[in-house]
Short mmCIF file of C-alpha atoms and ligand atoms in Angstrom, two decimals:
data_model
loop_
_atom_site.label_atom_id
_atom_site.label_comp_id
_atom_site.label_asym_id
_atom_site.label_seq_id
_atom_site.Cartn_x
_atom_site.Cartn_y
_atom_site.Cartn_z
CA MET A 291 -16.87 -20.31 7.08
CA LYS A 292 -13.65 -20.43 5.03
CA PRO A 293 -13.01 -16.96 3.58
CA LEU A 294 -13.07 -16.75 -0.19
CA GLY A 295 -9.88 -15.40 -1.76
CA ILE A 296 -10.66 -12.35 -3.83
CA GLY A 297 -8.56 -10.26 -6.20
CA ILE A 298 -9.63 -6.70 -7.03
CA LEU A 299 -8.77 -5.06 -10.36
CA GLY A 300 -9.17 -1.32 -10.89
CA SER A 301 -7.82 1.61 -12.87
CA GLY A 302 -8.95 4.58 -10.82
CA LYS A 303 -9.96 6.01 -7.52
CA GLY A 304 -10.90 2.74 -5.88
CA SER A 305 -13.89 3.77 -3.79
CA ASN A 306 -15.57 0.38 -4.38
CA CYS A 307 -12.32 -1.36 -3.47
CA ARG A 308 -12.28 0.67 -0.24
CA ALA A 309 -15.89 -0.30 0.54
CA ILE A 310 -15.05 -3.99 0.08
CA LEU A 311 -11.87 -3.81 2.17
CA GLU A 312 -13.74 -1.95 4.92
CA SER A 313 -16.45 -4.59 4.88
CA ILE A 314 -13.83 -7.32 5.26
CA ARG A 315 -12.15 -5.40 8.09
CA SER A 316 -15.45 -4.97 9.95
CA GLY A 317 -16.15 -8.69 9.76
CA ALA A 318 -19.29 -8.26 7.63
CA LEU A 319 -17.64 -9.85 4.60
CA ALA A 320 -16.03 -13.27 5.00
CA ALA A 321 -13.53 -12.84 2.21
CA GLU A 322 -9.77 -12.41 2.12
CA ALA A 323 -8.38 -9.78 -0.23
CA ARG A 324 -5.36 -11.55 -1.68
CA VAL A 325 -4.26 -8.90 -4.17
CA VAL A 326 -5.21 -5.58 -5.78
CA ILE A 327 -3.94 -5.05 -9.33
CA SER A 328 -4.07 -1.91 -11.47
CA ASP A 329 -3.13 -1.14 -15.06
CA VAL A 330 -2.46 2.48 -13.98
CA LEU A 331 0.74 3.07 -12.02
CA GLU A 332 -0.49 6.09 -10.06
CA ALA A 333 -4.04 4.86 -9.49
CA PRO A 334 -5.33 5.67 -5.99
CA ILE A 335 -6.69 2.11 -5.78
CA LEU A 336 -3.11 0.87 -5.25
CA GLU A 337 -2.65 3.36 -2.41
CA ILE A 338 -5.87 2.08 -0.82
CA ALA A 339 -4.54 -1.48 -1.02
CA ARG A 340 -1.37 -0.37 0.77
CA GLU A 341 -3.45 1.43 3.41
CA PHE A 342 -5.22 -1.87 4.13
CA SER A 343 -1.95 -3.87 3.90
CA VAL A 344 -3.21 -5.85 0.92
CA PRO A 345 -0.58 -7.09 -1.57
CA ASN A 346 -0.80 -4.96 -4.69
CA ALA A 347 0.75 -4.70 -8.10
CA TYR A 348 0.94 -2.52 -11.16
CA LEU A 349 0.42 -4.42 -14.40
CA PRO A 350 1.89 -2.51 -17.39
CA PRO A 351 -0.96 -2.85 -19.90
CA GLY A 352 0.96 -2.77 -23.17
CA GLU A 353 0.15 -0.83 -26.31
CA PHE A 354 -3.66 -1.20 -26.55
CA ARG A 355 -6.02 1.35 -25.02
CA THR A 356 -9.10 -0.67 -24.11
CA ARG A 357 -7.74 -4.16 -23.55
CA LEU A 358 -4.59 -5.93 -22.43
CA GLU A 359 -2.14 -7.56 -24.78
CA PRO A 360 -2.77 -11.35 -24.79
CA GLN A 361 0.62 -11.98 -23.20
CA THR A 362 -0.14 -9.42 -20.48
CA GLU A 363 -3.53 -10.98 -19.85
CA MET A 364 -1.84 -14.36 -19.38
CA GLU A 365 0.51 -12.73 -16.87
CA LEU A 366 -2.53 -11.36 -15.06
CA VAL A 367 -4.02 -14.86 -14.84
CA GLN A 368 -0.76 -16.11 -13.36
CA MET A 369 -0.56 -13.26 -10.83
CA LEU A 370 -4.12 -13.97 -9.66
CA ARG A 371 -3.50 -17.72 -9.43
CA ASP A 372 -0.23 -17.22 -7.56
CA ALA A 373 -2.08 -15.02 -5.08
CA GLY A 374 -4.74 -17.71 -4.53
CA VAL A 375 -7.59 -15.69 -6.01
CA GLU A 376 -10.87 -17.56 -6.37
CA LEU A 377 -13.12 -14.63 -7.30
CA VAL A 378 -12.03 -11.68 -9.45
CA VAL A 379 -13.77 -8.41 -8.54
CA LEU A 380 -13.62 -5.63 -11.14
CA ALA A 381 -13.88 -2.22 -9.50
CA GLY A 382 -13.49 0.42 -12.17
CA PHE A 383 -11.13 -1.65 -14.33
CA MET A 384 -11.12 0.13 -17.69
CA ARG A 385 -9.99 -2.77 -19.90
CA VAL A 386 -12.14 -5.39 -21.59
CA LEU A 387 -11.13 -8.87 -20.52
CA LYS A 388 -10.62 -11.52 -23.18
CA ALA A 389 -10.26 -15.30 -23.45
CA PRO A 390 -7.24 -15.83 -21.16
CA MET A 391 -9.04 -14.35 -18.15
CA LEU A 392 -12.55 -15.54 -19.05
CA GLU A 393 -11.34 -19.12 -19.55
CA ALA A 394 -9.18 -19.12 -16.42
CA PHE A 395 -12.01 -17.78 -14.20
CA PRO A 396 -15.30 -18.96 -15.72
CA ARG A 397 -18.25 -17.33 -13.90
CA ARG A 398 -15.72 -16.10 -11.37
CA ILE A 399 -15.28 -12.54 -12.56
CA ILE A 400 -17.80 -9.92 -11.48
CA ASN A 401 -18.19 -6.24 -12.31
CA ILE A 402 -20.18 -3.28 -11.02
CA HIS A 403 -21.71 -0.86 -13.49
CA PRO A 404 -23.44 2.47 -12.72
CA SER A 405 -26.79 1.83 -14.42
CA LEU A 406 -29.64 -0.64 -14.33
CA LEU A 407 -28.29 -2.94 -17.04
CA PRO A 408 -29.17 -3.81 -19.77
CA LYS A 409 -29.88 -0.06 -19.95
CA PHE A 410 -26.91 2.23 -20.57
CA PRO A 411 -23.82 0.05 -20.93
CA GLY A 412 -20.58 1.89 -21.67
CA LEU A 413 -18.98 5.02 -20.32
CA GLU A 414 -20.59 7.57 -17.97
CA ALA A 415 -23.81 5.62 -17.72
CA TRP A 416 -25.32 8.12 -15.26
CA LYS A 417 -25.03 10.86 -17.90
CA GLN A 418 -26.73 8.57 -20.41
CA ALA A 419 -29.61 8.01 -17.96
CA LEU A 420 -29.97 11.76 -17.33
CA ALA A 421 -29.92 12.54 -21.07
CA ALA A 422 -32.57 9.89 -21.72
CA GLY A 423 -34.92 11.58 -19.23
CA GLU A 424 -35.11 8.56 -16.92
CA THR A 425 -36.62 8.99 -13.46
CA VAL A 426 -34.81 6.00 -11.99
CA THR A 427 -31.36 4.56 -12.58
CA GLY A 428 -29.01 2.64 -10.29
CA CYS A 429 -26.19 0.13 -10.31
CA THR A 430 -25.76 -3.48 -11.34
CA VAL A 431 -23.39 -6.26 -10.30
CA HIS A 432 -23.02 -8.85 -13.03
CA TYR A 433 -20.85 -11.73 -14.16
CA VAL A 434 -18.36 -10.70 -16.82
CA ASP A 435 -18.54 -12.21 -20.28
CA GLU A 436 -16.93 -11.32 -23.62
CA GLN A 437 -19.23 -8.31 -24.17
CA ILE A 438 -18.92 -4.93 -22.48
CA ASP A 439 -21.15 -4.41 -19.40
CA HIS A 440 -23.02 -7.61 -20.25
CA GLY A 441 -23.36 -11.02 -18.61
CA ASP A 442 -25.80 -12.49 -16.10
CA ILE A 443 -27.06 -10.00 -13.58
CA ILE A 444 -26.48 -10.90 -9.93
CA ALA A 445 -28.04 -7.89 -8.19
CA GLN A 446 -29.22 -4.35 -8.81
CA ARG A 447 -29.95 -1.31 -6.67
CA GLU A 448 -32.25 1.46 -7.83
CA VAL A 449 -31.38 5.14 -7.39
CA PRO A 450 -34.05 7.78 -8.11
CA ILE A 451 -33.16 10.64 -10.44
CA LEU A 452 -34.24 13.89 -8.78
CA PRO A 453 -35.53 16.89 -10.77
CA ASP A 454 -32.53 19.05 -9.86
CA ASP A 455 -29.90 16.35 -10.29
CA THR A 456 -26.72 17.18 -12.17
CA ALA A 457 -24.38 14.53 -13.53
CA GLU A 458 -22.22 15.03 -10.42
CA THR A 459 -24.97 14.72 -7.80
CA LEU A 460 -26.49 11.69 -9.53
CA HIS A 461 -23.13 9.96 -9.88
CA ALA A 462 -22.36 10.59 -6.21
CA ARG A 463 -25.66 8.97 -5.14
CA ILE A 464 -25.09 5.99 -7.43
CA GLN A 465 -21.66 5.52 -5.90
CA ILE A 466 -23.17 5.45 -2.39
CA ALA A 467 -25.48 2.67 -3.59
CA GLU A 468 -22.53 0.86 -5.18
CA HIS A 469 -20.62 0.91 -1.91
CA GLU A 470 -23.50 -0.88 -0.19
CA LEU A 471 -24.34 -3.26 -3.00
CA TYR A 472 -20.89 -4.53 -4.00
CA PRO A 473 -19.70 -5.79 -0.59
CA ALA A 474 -23.15 -7.34 -0.02
CA VAL A 475 -22.98 -9.23 -3.32
CA VAL A 476 -19.45 -10.46 -2.65
CA ALA A 477 -20.68 -11.66 0.77
CA GLN A 478 -23.59 -13.45 -0.90
CA LEU A 479 -21.22 -15.20 -3.33
CA CYS A 480 -18.89 -16.17 -0.45
CA ALA A 481 -21.82 -17.66 1.46
CA ALA A 482 -22.98 -19.60 -1.61
CA GLU A 483 -19.45 -20.90 -2.10
CA ALA A 484 -19.24 -22.07 1.51
CA ARG A 485 -22.50 -24.02 1.11
CA SER A 486 -21.45 -25.76 -2.12
C1 GRF B 765 -17.84 2.73 -10.50
O1 GRF B 765 -18.76 3.76 -10.62
C2 GRF B 765 -18.27 1.51 -11.24
O2 GRF B 765 -19.64 1.43 -11.40
C3 GRF B 765 -17.61 1.64 -12.59
O3 GRF B 765 -16.39 2.27 -12.32
C4 GRF B 765 -16.51 3.08 -11.16
C5 GRF B 765 -15.35 2.81 -10.28
O4 GRF B 765 -15.29 3.71 -9.23
N1 GRF B 765 -17.44 0.34 -13.21
P1 GRF B 765 -14.26 3.51 -8.06
O5 GRF B 765 -12.86 3.46 -8.68
O6 GRF B 765 -14.60 2.24 -7.35
O7 GRF B 765 -14.43 4.72 -7.19
#
């Protein structure tokens, strides 16, 4: 099976990126990580890429806080194309993607979110679930569209909320579920690609 070329975008600690790169290394995931890109210069995700010898780059985001400048987003498209990326994997990327990326990679950008979407989009979704008195939450992998934490759902994993959970313990358990779900979904998309 020809490995699918993936590009991982993230702004932070990169634990999902690590889970995906470990899954590739173990042979469970037939993908090739072509590049890891971050809008944060000191983000640990770039260090993880280096640890796994994956090409990596810092993309200076420009003056906006929650999105990239259009020119910067076009540069991002070019960087991903130059690297041979076929599937864009968002792993804690804290910027909303706009037309340049969505048009360049239609239905080829996926994201992981720490709730059972459509419940609790937005920041710190595990805290939202706790505050709402839910007994179950989880994580969702979905295609990215022009809305935040929206788009067709590919897969979800439930995580029970325990009576003595704090925001920290719940978040930690959701992340464990994420680290299983995300590589599995990328593998599923790679297999579907190989069949088509
Ligand atoms: C994850 O919890 C993911 O659901 C959200 O951002 C977080 C990224 O964590 N979109 P990490 O950088 O992969 O550790």
